[in-house]
C-alpha positions as a LaTeX table, in Angstrom:
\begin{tabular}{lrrr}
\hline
Residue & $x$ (\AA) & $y$ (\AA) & $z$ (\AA) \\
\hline
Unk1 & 116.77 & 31.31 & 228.68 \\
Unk2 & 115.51 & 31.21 & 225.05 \\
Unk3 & 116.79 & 32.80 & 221.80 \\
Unk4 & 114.70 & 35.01 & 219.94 \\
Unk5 & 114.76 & 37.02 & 216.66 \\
Unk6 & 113.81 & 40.33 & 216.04 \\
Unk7 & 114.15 & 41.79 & 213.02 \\
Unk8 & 115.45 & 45.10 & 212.31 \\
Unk9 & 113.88 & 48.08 & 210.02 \\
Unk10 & 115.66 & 47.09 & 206.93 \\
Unk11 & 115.01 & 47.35 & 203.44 \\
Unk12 & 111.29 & 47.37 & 203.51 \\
Unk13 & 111.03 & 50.31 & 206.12 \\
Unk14 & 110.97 & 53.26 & 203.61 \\
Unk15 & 107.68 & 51.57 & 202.05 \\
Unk16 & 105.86 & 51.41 & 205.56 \\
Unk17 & 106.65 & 55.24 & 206.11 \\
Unk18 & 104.48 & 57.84 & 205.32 \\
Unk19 & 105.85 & 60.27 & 202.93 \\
Unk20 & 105.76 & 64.11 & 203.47 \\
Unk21 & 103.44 & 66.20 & 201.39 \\
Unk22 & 105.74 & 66.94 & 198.59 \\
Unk23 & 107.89 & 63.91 & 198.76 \\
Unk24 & 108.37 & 61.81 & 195.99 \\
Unk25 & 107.06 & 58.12 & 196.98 \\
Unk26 & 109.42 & 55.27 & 197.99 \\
Unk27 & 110.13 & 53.65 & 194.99 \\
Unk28 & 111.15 & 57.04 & 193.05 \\
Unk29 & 113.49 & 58.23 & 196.09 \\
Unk30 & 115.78 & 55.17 & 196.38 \\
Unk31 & 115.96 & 54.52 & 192.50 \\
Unk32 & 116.60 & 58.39 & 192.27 \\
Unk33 & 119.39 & 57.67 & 194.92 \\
Unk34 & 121.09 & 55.26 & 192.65 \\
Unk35 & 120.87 & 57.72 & 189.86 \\
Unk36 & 118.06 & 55.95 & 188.37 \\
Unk37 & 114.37 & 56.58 & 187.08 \\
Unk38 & 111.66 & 54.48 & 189.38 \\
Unk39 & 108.12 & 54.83 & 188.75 \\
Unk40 & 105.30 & 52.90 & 188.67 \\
Unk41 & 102.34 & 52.17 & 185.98 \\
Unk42 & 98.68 & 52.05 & 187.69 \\
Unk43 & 97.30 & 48.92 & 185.82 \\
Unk44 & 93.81 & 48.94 & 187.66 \\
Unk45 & 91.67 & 49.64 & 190.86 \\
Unk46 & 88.50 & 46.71 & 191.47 \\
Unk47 & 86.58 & 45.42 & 194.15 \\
Unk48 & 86.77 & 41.30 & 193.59 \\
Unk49 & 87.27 & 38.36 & 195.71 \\
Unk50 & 90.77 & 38.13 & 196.21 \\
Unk51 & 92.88 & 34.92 & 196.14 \\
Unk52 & 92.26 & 32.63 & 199.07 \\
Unk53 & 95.59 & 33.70 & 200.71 \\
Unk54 & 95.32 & 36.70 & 200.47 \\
Unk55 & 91.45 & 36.63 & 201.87 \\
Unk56 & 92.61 & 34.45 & 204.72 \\
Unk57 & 95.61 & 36.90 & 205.47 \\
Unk58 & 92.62 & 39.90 & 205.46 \\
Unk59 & 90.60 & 37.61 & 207.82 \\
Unk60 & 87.65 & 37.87 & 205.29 \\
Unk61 & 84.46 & 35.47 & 205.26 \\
Unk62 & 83.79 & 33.80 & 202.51 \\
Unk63 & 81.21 & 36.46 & 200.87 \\
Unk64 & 83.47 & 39.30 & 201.71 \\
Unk65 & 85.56 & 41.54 & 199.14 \\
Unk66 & 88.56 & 43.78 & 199.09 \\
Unk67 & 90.09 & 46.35 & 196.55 \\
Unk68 & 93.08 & 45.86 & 194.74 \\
Unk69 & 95.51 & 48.13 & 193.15 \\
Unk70 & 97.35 & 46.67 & 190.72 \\
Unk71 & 100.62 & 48.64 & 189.63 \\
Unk72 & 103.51 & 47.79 & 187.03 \\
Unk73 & 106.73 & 48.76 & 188.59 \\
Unk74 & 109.41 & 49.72 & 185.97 \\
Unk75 & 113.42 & 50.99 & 186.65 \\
Unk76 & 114.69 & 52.78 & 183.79 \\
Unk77 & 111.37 & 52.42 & 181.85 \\
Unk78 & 111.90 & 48.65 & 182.17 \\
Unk79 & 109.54 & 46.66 & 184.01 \\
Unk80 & 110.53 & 44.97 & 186.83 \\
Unk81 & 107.66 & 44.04 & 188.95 \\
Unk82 & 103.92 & 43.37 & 189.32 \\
Unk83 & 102.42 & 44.52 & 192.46 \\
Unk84 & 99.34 & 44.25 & 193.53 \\
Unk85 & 98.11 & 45.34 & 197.19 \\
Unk86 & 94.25 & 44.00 & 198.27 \\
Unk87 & 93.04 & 46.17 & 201.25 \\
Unk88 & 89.40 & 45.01 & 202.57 \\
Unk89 & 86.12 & 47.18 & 201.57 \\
Unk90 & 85.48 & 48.05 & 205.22 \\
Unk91 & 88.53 & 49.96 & 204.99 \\
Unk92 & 89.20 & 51.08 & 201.08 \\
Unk93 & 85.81 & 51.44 & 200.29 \\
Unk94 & 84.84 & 55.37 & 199.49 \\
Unk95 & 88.64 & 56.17 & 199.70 \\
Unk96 & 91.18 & 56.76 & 197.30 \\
Unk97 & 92.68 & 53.74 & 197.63 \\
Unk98 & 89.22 & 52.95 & 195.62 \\
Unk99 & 89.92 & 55.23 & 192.81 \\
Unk100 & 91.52 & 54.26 & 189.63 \\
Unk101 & 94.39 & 57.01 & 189.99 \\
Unk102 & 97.49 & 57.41 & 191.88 \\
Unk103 & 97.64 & 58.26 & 195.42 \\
Unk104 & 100.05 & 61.23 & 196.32 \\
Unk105 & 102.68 & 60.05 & 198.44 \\
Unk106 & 101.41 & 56.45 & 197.92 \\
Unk107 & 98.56 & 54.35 & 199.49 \\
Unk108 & 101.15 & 54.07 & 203.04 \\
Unk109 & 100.83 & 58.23 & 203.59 \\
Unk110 & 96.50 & 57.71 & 202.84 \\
Unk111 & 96.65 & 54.73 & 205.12 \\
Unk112 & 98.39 & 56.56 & 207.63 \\
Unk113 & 96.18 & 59.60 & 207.54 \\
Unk114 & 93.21 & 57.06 & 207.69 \\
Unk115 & 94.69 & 55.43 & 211.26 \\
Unk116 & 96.34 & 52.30 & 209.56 \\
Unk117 & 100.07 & 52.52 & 210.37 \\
Unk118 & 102.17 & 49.14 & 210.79 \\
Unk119 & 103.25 & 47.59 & 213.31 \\
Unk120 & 104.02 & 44.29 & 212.66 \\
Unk121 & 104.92 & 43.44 & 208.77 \\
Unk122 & 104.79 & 39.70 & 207.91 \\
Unk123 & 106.84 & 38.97 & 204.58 \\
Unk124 & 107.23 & 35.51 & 202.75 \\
Unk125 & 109.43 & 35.28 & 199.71 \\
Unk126 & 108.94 & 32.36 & 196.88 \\
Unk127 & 110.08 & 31.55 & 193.91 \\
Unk128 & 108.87 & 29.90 & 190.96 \\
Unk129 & 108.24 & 29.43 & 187.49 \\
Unk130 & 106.93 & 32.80 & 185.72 \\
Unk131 & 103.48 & 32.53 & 184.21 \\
Unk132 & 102.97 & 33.16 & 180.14 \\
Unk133 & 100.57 & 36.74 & 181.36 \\
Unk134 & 103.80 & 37.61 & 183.22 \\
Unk135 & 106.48 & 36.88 & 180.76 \\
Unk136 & 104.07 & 39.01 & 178.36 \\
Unk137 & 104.27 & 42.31 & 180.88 \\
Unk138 & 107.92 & 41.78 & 182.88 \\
Unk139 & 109.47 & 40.95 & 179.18 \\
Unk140 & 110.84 & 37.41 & 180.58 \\
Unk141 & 111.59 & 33.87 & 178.60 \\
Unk142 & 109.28 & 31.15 & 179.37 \\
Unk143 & 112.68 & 29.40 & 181.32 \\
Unk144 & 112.61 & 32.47 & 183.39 \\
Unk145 & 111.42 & 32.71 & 186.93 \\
Unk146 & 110.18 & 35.25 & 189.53 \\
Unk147 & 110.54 & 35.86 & 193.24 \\
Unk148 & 106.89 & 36.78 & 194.56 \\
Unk149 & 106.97 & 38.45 & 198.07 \\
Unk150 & 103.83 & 38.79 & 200.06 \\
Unk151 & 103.62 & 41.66 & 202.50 \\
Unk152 & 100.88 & 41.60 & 205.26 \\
Unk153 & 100.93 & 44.79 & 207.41 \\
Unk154 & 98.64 & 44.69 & 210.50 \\
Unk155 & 98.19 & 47.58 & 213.09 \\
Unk156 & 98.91 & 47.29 & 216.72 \\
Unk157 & 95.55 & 45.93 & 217.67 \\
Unk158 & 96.51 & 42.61 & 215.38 \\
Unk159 & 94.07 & 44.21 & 212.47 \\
Unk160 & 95.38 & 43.13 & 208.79 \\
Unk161 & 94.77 & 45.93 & 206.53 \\
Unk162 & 96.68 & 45.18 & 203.55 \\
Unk163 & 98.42 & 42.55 & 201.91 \\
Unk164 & 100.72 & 43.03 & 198.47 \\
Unk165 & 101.67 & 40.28 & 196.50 \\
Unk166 & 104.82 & 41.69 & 194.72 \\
Unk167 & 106.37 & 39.19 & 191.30 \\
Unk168 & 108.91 & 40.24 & 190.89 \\
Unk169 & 111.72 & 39.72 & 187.98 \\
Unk170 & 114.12 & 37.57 & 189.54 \\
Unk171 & 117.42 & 38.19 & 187.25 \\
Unk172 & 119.57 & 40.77 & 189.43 \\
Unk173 & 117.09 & 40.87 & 192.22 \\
Unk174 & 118.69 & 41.04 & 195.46 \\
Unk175 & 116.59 & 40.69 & 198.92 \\
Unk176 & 118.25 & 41.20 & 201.52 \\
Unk177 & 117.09 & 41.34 & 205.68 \\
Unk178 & 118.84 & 41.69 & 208.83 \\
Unk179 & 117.85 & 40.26 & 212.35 \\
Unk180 & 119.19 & 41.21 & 215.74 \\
Unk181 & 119.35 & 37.82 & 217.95 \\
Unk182 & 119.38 & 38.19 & 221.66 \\
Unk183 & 118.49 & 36.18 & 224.74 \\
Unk184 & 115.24 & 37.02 & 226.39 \\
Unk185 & 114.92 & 35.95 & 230.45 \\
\hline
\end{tabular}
């Protein structure tokens, strides 16, 4: 017999989901649950070359592009993250999720409606030095540093269709993840 891991729906789980018409999106219901204001700040929509991680994570070729949406995340009117989410032309291209404005019920609910739901979520959680652009937007000292977790969500054929690279203020942040452990025969 072998051990294995499997994690549980957690934390992340609300920001797979997509949201009814009407809903607020993730971010605003669970800060709104803690009595507090979420929102987010769209900061830009482009086609580019994204990062080499983030292109191998996509499975892109080396003249391929993706669009990313890059969004300040603030609590309380403070900012608290920069998240950025690269989804590959093939798939973004001619939606929404190519259009500088927001998305109702977030880019999960057009996904979804678009046949991209998750089913396995890969996330990887760093941390290191903030950069001087960051400590400019987040509002941090140069001695401060930043968790950065990178999400890639892939359908049930294996397909990656996005990836978001989330920096994230580091001073109060809490992650936290549960796993079920059992023994397979």
């Amino acid at each position: 017999m072998e051990d294995s891991c499997r994690t549980r729906a957690g934390p992340t789980a609300p920001y797979l989901r997509p949201r009814r018409p009407g809903d607020p999106d993730a971010w605003t219901a669970e800060a709104e649950a803690h009595g507090r204001a979420g929102t987010n700040q769209l900061r830009g929509v482009e086609e580019i070359r994204p990062p080499q991680a983030v292109a191998d994570a996509l499975r892109l070729g080396p003249e391929d592009t993706a669009i990313v949406r890059r969004r300040l995340v603030l609590l309380d009117g403070r900012p608290t993250e920069l998240a950025d989410s690269y989804y590959p032309v093939g798939i973004a291209g001619g939606t929404r999720l190519a259009e500088s404005r927001k998305i109702p019920g977030g880019a999960v609910t057009l996904l979804a409606e678009l046949g991209y739901r998750p089913h396995k979520v890969e996330e990887r959680v760093t941390a290191r030095p903030s950069t001087e652009p960051e400590q400019a937007v987040l509002g941090l000292r140069p001695q401060d540093w930043v968790l950065v977790l990178t999400r890639v969500s892939r359908t049930s054929a294996g397909t990656p269709y996005e990836v978001s690279v989330m920096t994230m203020v580091a001073d109060g942040r809490e992650l936290r993840y549960e796993m079920t452990i059992s023994k397979e025969t």
